[in-house]
C-alpha positions as semicolon CSV with decimal commas, in nm:
position;residue;x (nm);y (nm);z (nm)
1;X;-12,367;15,422;6,639
2;X;-12,209;15,119;6,813
3;X;-12,472;14,972;7,056
4;X;-12,275;14,656;7,130
5;X;-12,159;14,777;7,468
6;X;-12,506;14,920;7,559
7;X;-12,670;14,598;7,462
8;X;-12,423;14,392;7,662
9;X;-12,464;14,600;7,975
10;X;-12,843;14,604;7,921
11;X;-12,854;14,226;7,912
12;X;-12,646;14,198;8,206
13;X;-12,866;14,427;8,406
14;X;-13,177;14,241;8,277
15;X;-13,048;13,891;8,379
16;X;-12,872;13,985;8,698
17;X;-13,053;13,939;9,039
18;X;-13,075;14,293;9,156
19;X;-13,016;14,361;9,514
20;X;-13,321;14,586;9,507
21;X;-13,591;14,322;9,544
22;X;-13,867;14,581;9,508
23;X;-13,734;14,689;9,177
24;X;-13,703;14,333;9,048
25;X;-14,054;14,285;9,157
26;X;-14,186;14,564;8,966
27;X;-13,993;14,449;8,665
28;X;-14,147;14,104;8,690
29;X;-14,504;14,255;8,722
30;X;-14,452;14,464;8,418
31;X;-14,353;14,151;8,224
32;X;-14,638;13,950;8,371
33;X;-14,879;14,238;8,286
34;X;-14,783;14,266;7,930
35;X;-14,815;13,876;7,884
36;X;-15,158;13,890;8,030
37;X;-15,260;14,188;7,826
38;X;-15,126;14,059;7,498
39;X;-15,273;13,701;7,563
40;X;-15,622;13,857;7,657
41;X;-15,638;14,094;7,366
42;X;-15,544;13,818;7,110
43;X;-15,805;13,579;7,249
44;X;-16,087;13,836;7,284
45;X;-16,045;13,997;6,949
46;X;-16,006;13,648;6,776
47;X;-16,337;13,538;6,954
48;X;-16,505;13,857;6,844
49;X;-16,379;13,832;6,500
50;X;-16,479;13,472;6,490
51;X;-16,845;13,566;6,599
52;X;-16,850;13,841;6,349
53;X;-16,757;13,612;6,051
54;X;-16,990;13,330;6,179
55;X;-17,269;13,574;6,198
56;X;-17,185;13,713;5,868
57;X;-17,216;13,349;5,714
58;X;-17,533;13,257;5,899
59;X;-17,725;13,575;5,860
60;X;-17,609;13,753;5,562
61;X;-17,603;13,431;5,333
62;X;-17,974;13,414;5,342
63;X;-18,061;13,775;5,249
64;X;-17,971;13,966;4,926
65;X;-17,624;14,110;4,969
66;X;-17,715;14,395;4,723
67;X;-18,005;14,468;4,472
68;X;-17,918;14,716;4,198
69;X;-18,206;14,888;4,031
70;X;-18,219;15,164;3,756
71;X;-18,282;15,513;3,863
72;X;-18,558;15,516;3,582
73;X;-18,725;15,209;3,449
74;X;-18,669;14,852;3,487
75;X;-18,424;14,597;3,347
76;X;-18,514;14,361;3,071
77;X;-18,553;14,027;3,181
78;X;-18,375;13,867;2,885
79;X;-18,089;14,117;2,839
80;X;-18,028;14,260;3,192
81;X;-17,672;14,147;3,202
82;X;-17,590;14,356;2,891
83;X;-17,745;14,647;3,064
84;X;-17,496;14,637;3,355
85;X;-17,166;14,807;3,343
86;X;-16,857;14,587;3,292
87;X;-16,786;14,367;3,613
88;X;-16,486;14,170;3,484
89;X;-16,239;14,382;3,704
90;X;-16,459;14,313;4,017
91;X;-16,405;13,949;4,084
92;X;-16,584;13,938;4,413
93;X;-16,937;13,935;4,245
94;X;-16,977;13,556;4,197
95;X;-17,348;13,565;4,075
96;X;-17,603;13,784;3,936
97;X;-17,978;13,704;3,919
98;X;-18,297;13,896;3,826
99;X;-18,529;13,982;4,121
100;X;-18,859;14,130;4,204
101;X;-18,889;14,181;4,589
102;X;-19,089;14,381;4,817
103;X;-19,189;14,424;5,183
104;X;-19,502;14,243;5,260
105;X;-19,765;14,183;5,540
106;X;-19,869;13,805;5,568
107;X;-20,216;13,770;5,708
108;X;-20,413;13,462;5,812
109;X;-20,691;13,378;6,036
110;X;-20,451;13,292;6,315
111;X;-20,229;13,614;6,297
112;X;-20,039;13,868;6,118
113;X;-19,666;13,903;6,045
114;X;-19,431;14,133;5,838
115;X;-19,169;14,016;5,610
116;X;-19,009;14,025;5,263
117;X;-19,122;13,830;4,958
118;X;-18,886;13,758;4,684
119;X;-18,953;13,646;4,330
120;X;-18,744;13,369;4,190
121;X;-18,706;13,162;3,881
122;X;-18,452;12,909;3,967
123;X;-18,326;12,732;4,284
124;X;-17,991;12,908;4,241
125;X;-18,152;13,241;4,291
126;X;-18,132;13,216;4,654
127;X;-17,941;12,981;4,891
128;X;-18,239;12,897;5,085
129;X;-18,391;12,711;4,792
130;X;-18,092;12,497;4,710
131;X;-18,262;12,200;4,832
132;X;-18,494;12,194;4,526
133;X;-18,415;12,116;4,166
134;X;-18,562;12,318;3,872
135;X;-18,850;12,066;3,821
136;X;-18,948;12,086;4,181
137;X;-18,937;12,465;4,181
138;X;-19,165;12,479;3,866
139;X;-19,408;12,257;4,029
140;X;-19,408;12,443;4,358
141;X;-19,416;12,804;4,210
142;X;-19,602;12,775;3,857
143;X;-19,660;13,101;3,664
144;X;-19,985;13,265;3,733
145;X;-20,107;13,034;4,022
146;X;-19,969;13,258;4,301
147;X;-19,811;13,001;4,518
148;X;-19,586;13,072;4,809
149;X;-19,291;12,898;4,974
150;X;-19,259;13,012;5,332
151;X;-19,005;12,963;5,620
152;X;-19,069;12,715;5,915
153;X;-19,054;12,974;6,179
154;X;-19,317;13,188;5,992
155;X;-19,537;12,905;5,935
156;X;-19,529;12,814;6,311
157;X;-19,597;13,174;6,398
158;X;-19,902;13,191;6,172
159;X;-20,011;12,831;6,245
160;X;-20,028;12,736;5,874
161;X;-19,959;12,419;5,683
162;X;-19,896;12,344;5,312
163;X;-20,220;12,409;5,115
164;X;-20,340;12,683;5,356
165;X;-20,411;13,041;5,221
166;X;-20,207;13,346;5,306
167;X;-20,299;13,686;5,217
168;X;-20,007;13,912;5,108
169;X;-20,041;14,279;5,143
170;X;-19,766;14,474;4,969
171;X;-19,695;14,782;5,199
172;X;-19,484;14,958;4,920
173;X;-19,758;14,928;4,659
174;X;-20,108;15,063;4,688
175;X;-20,411;15,134;4,476
176;X;-20,693;15,394;4,491
177;X;-21,045;15,252;4,589
178;X;-21,379;15,431;4,673
179;X;-21,262;15,370;5,042
180;X;-20,926;15,548;4,993
181;X;-20,567;15,420;4,917
182;X;-20,512;15,056;5,025
183;X;-20,225;14,830;4,984
184;X;-20,216;14,590;4,679
185;X;-20,310;14,242;4,826
186;X;-20,355;13,890;4,691
187;X;-20,432;13,540;4,836
188;X;-20,144;13,300;4,790
189;X;-20,142;12,928;4,856
190;X;-19,860;12,775;5,060
191;X;-19,694;12,509;4,827
192;X;-19,394;12,428;5,049
193;X;-19,226;12,510;5,390
194;X;-18,845;12,555;5,396
195;X;-18,622;12,506;5,701
196;X;-18,330;12,733;5,768
197;X;-18,107;12,760;6,098
198;X;-18,103;13,150;6,039
199;X;-18,385;13,382;6,134
200;X;-18,466;13,433;5,767
201;X;-18,712;13,154;5,792
202;X;-18,918;13,392;6,018
203;X;-18,979;13,661;5,761
204;X;-18,851;13,555;5,418
205;X;-19,093;13,392;5,163
206;X;-19,055;13,300;4,785
207;X;-19,294;13,331;4,496
208;X;-19,272;13,316;4,121
209;X;-19,082;13,606;3,983
210;X;-19,365;13,691;3,727
211;X;-19,634;13,672;4,001
212;X;-19,466;13,920;4,220
213;X;-19,384;14,146;3,916
214;X;-19,751;14,144;3,830
215;X;-19,851;14,266;4,179
216;X;-19,582;14,534;4,170
217;X;-19,717;14,641;3,826
218;X;-19,403;14,530;3,650
219;X;-19,426;14,404;3,268
220;X;-19,369;14,030;3,249
221;X;-19,077;14,094;3,022
222;X;-18,910;14,312;3,297
223;X;-18,763;14,295;3,631
224;X;-18,720;14,537;3,912
225;X;-18,355;14,492;3,956
226;X;-18,066;14,243;3,977
227;X;-17,942;14,069;4,284
228;X;-17,575;14,043;4,352
229;X;-17,407;13,774;4,553
230;X;-17,069;13,885;4,684
231;X;-16,776;13,660;4,804
232;X;-16,760;13,899;5,116
233;X;-17,078;14,090;5,195
234;X;-16,880;14,375;5,361
235;X;-16,752;14,462;4,996
236;X;-17,073;14,647;4,923
237;X;-16,902;14,972;4,995
238;X;-16,709;14,913;4,666
239;X;-17,046;14,888;4,458
240;X;-17,091;15,265;4,419
241;X;-16,769;15,275;4,222
242;X;-16,909;15,039;3,960
243;X;-17,278;15,143;3,965
244;X;-17,279;15,522;3,938
245;X;-17,551;15,686;4,155
246;X;-17,659;15,892;3,863
247;X;-17,780;15,574;3,680
248;X;-17,843;15,319;3,943
249;X;-17,952;15,288;4,302
250;X;-17,850;15,029;4,540
251;X;-18,022;14,850;4,824
252;X;-17,800;14,637;5,033
253;X;-17,810;14,420;5,352
254;X;-17,728;14,719;5,586
255;X;-18,088;14,828;5,554
256;X;-18,193;14,522;5,745
257;X;-17,886;14,407;5,939
258;X;-17,647;14,716;5,928
259;X;-17,728;14,816;6,287
260;X;-17,649;14,483;6,423
261;X;-17,308;14,432;6,268
262;X;-17,240;14,784;6,338
263;X;-17,306;14,721;6,717
264;X;-17,083;14,397;6,695
265;X;-16,804;14,607;6,554
266;X;-16,845;14,872;6,814
267;X;-16,827;14,597;7,090
268;X;-16,524;14,458;6,931
269;X;-16,352;14,792;6,932
270;X;-16,450;14,872;7,291
271;X;-16,337;14,521;7,417
272;X;-16,009;14,588;7,244
273;X;-15,954;14,927;7,400
274;X;-16,051;14,820;7,747
275;X;-15,803;14,527;7,741
276;X;-15,541;14,740;7,594
277;X;-15,557;14,928;7,928
278;X;-15,401;14,621;8,088
279;X;-15,096;14,655;7,859
280;X;-15,074;15,031;7,930
281;X;-15,079;14,973;8,315
282;X;-14,826;14,699;8,276
283;X;-14,589;14,919;8,050
284;X;-14,621;15,189;8,323
285;X;-14,453;14,946;8,554
286;X;-14,150;14,955;8,313
287;X;-14,109;15,330;8,387
288;X;-14,118;15,254;8,768
289;X;-13,866;14,973;8,755
290;X;-13,626;15,162;8,525
291;X;-13,645;15,468;8,733
292;X;-13,561;15,267;9,045
293;X;-13,268;15,116;8,860
294;X;-13,131;15,446;8,753
295;X;-13,131;15,559;9,121
296;X;-12,974;15,227;9,228
297;X;-12,714;15,219;8,943
298;X;-12,589;15,592;8,967
299;X;-12,248;15,490;9,103
300;X;-12,201;15,231;8,829
301;X;-12,323;15,483;8,560
302;X;-12,080;15,734;8,672
303;X;-11,795;15,479;8,675
304;X;-11,888;15,369;8,321
305;X;-11,889;15,724;8,210
306;X;-11,529;15,788;8,349
307;X;-11,418;15,481;8,147
308;X;-11,542;15,651;7,828
309;X;-11,912;15,553;7,801
310;X;-12,098;15,843;7,626
311;X;-12,425;15,983;7,734
312;X;-12,591;15,852;7,434
313;X;-12,480;15,480;7,515
314;X;-12,596;15,530;7,870
315;X;-12,950;15,611;7,736
316;X;-12,939;15,314;7,507
317;X;-12,868;15,084;7,803
318;X;-13,189;15,155;7,963
319;X;-13,387;15,194;7,647
320;X;-13,275;14,831;7,556
321;X;-13,333;14,705;7,889
322;X;-13,698;14,835;7,909
323;X;-13,753;14,717;7,546
324;X;-13,624;14,356;7,640
325;X;-13,881;14,341;7,924
326;X;-14,166;14,443;7,690
327;X;-14,040;14,212;7,405
328;X;-14,034;13,915;7,628
329;X;-14,371;13,978;7,762
330;X;-14,519;14,044;7,416
331;X;-14,376;13,735;7,255
332;X;-14,476;13,503;7,553
333;X;-14,823;13,664;7,567
334;X;-14,864;13,624;7,186
335;X;-14,756;13,261;7,189
336;X;-15,001;13,177;7,478
337;X;-15,280;13,380;7,304
338;X;-15,248;13,179;6,986
339;X;-15,219;12,847;7,157
340;X;-15,523;12,917;7,383
341;X;-15,734;13,047;7,092
342;X;-15,657;12,737;6,889
343;X;-15,767;12,526;7,169
344;X;-16,028;12,737;7,317
345;X;-16,327;12,506;7,271
346;X;-16,149;12,221;7,417
347;X;-16,053;12,421;7,714
348;X;-16,414;12,552;7,755
349;X;-16,519;12,177;7,731
350;X;-16,333;12,113;8,060
351;X;-16,540;12,360;8,251
352;X;-16,861;12,328;8,049
353;X;-16,939;11,967;7,926
354;X;-17,259;12,080;7,759
355;X;-17,043;12,176;7,471
356;X;-17,048;12,549;7,417
357;X;-16,910;12,654;7,089
358;X;-16,716;12,978;7,036
359;X;-16,611;13,042;6,668
360;X;-16,252;13,202;6,653
361;X;-16,069;13,368;6,381
362;X;-15,696;13,446;6,418
363;X;-15,553;13,705;6,201
364;X;-15,172;13,706;6,166
365;X;-15,185;14,082;6,082
366;X;-15,400;14,133;6,398
367;X;-15,144;13,939;6,619
368;X;-14,852;14,138;6,461
369;X;-15,031;14,470;6,519
370;X;-15,089;14,376;6,897
371;X;-14,713;14,277;6,942
372;X;-14,612;14,587;6,770
373;X;-14,846;14,809;6,976
374;X;-14,693;14,645;7,301
375;X;-14,340;14,695;7,173
376;X;-14,412;15,050;7,079
377;X;-14,544;15,133;7,424
378;X;-14,255;14,953;7,592
379;X;-14,017;15,154;7,385
380;X;-14,183;15,492;7,476
381;X;-14,201;15,401;7,853
382;X;-13,806;15,375;7,854
383;X;-13,733;15,738;7,727
384;X;-13,782;15,924;8,042
385;X;-13,578;15,685;8,268
386;X;-13,303;15,677;7,994
387;X;-13,304;16,054;7,966
388;X;-13,261;16,071;8,364
389;X;-12,972;15,827;8,349
390;X;-12,784;16,025;8,091
391;X;-12,801;16,328;8,312
392;X;-12,608;16,167;8,582
393;X;-12,283;16,360;8,633
394;X;-11,986;16,134;8,743
395;X;-11,843;16,408;8,975
396;X;-12,170;16,444;9,160
397;X;-12,245;16,070;9,174
398;X;-11,899;15,976;9,301
399;X;-11,845;16,275;9,525
400;X;-11,911;16,070;9,858
401;X;-11,786;15,731;9,711
């Protein structure tokens, strides 16, 4: 199909200053609306993605991404890696460490708090302990002395210092006594306080791996499970393909933070949907402007048909013209959106000298999808006016000319 004539006429109509000023205004409003919609959509989704990634790094880096346990029994401390399935084809697991962990209640004379205690052997077992070397950790958490490293926020909440006693009550473990079933508990001595910018320091504590295992009635030569560190915490959905449910059970970060990230993802989707309405409203103006042009250009359409222009070519004139309006708006909006997103914190600094920081994450795929979505809506909006233009009959249109 030869579209050269249709494209030439569409460009002439698009660049010409129509005598119908109202129709021209509607066309300009359509382009401006698409520009604003695409620009706002790119900025908002980039900010939401940046916040999601920032929270993923700040929150999820401080808690176990996944803990794999056997359905029956425990892992051997010396040979636990050999008991796992082959992980060579899953390169996103960059570290595996043994772990004994359980939920606990921290009780002191000043108060009570809930949290999670993790048994460790090496500073590399948890990112929050990377400020220590192996010798320091051995001195702070010697085997059998029931020492505890707690977070600064928890220490402030319980009003305790290094050397104070904390009673740990394991809510998931219990023992029978003459007074009934009571949680396993033990006095621990605070040997150090760690500082972390995340909220993990308000509930997460560390003890020696063997000491926690002893309270959980696990043999010294065994561990409850293995802790997996993933390059992307959101890849935990792939773990059931490796660790079959018949042999292993998996506990991951979703048990603690799943609802939070689900709410962030839902908010991102809702914001994208609401801002997309701007583009939809702007695209509806293309229908109006093209419909007005069809009425205004009936005589010209009839003359072109008498000179040999087919109805298909007439349809393509208005399809291409509407598509040009959408394409120009989408491209300008995308360029402005990317430019503003890259300089967003500098722009915010003009209005807020206090230094508000908004993390952003521009995805090329996301930008292309937004542009493609806008172009698709622009193309669809041209179909009805183009169909009406092709129905113009030369004899009827030129009867009174």
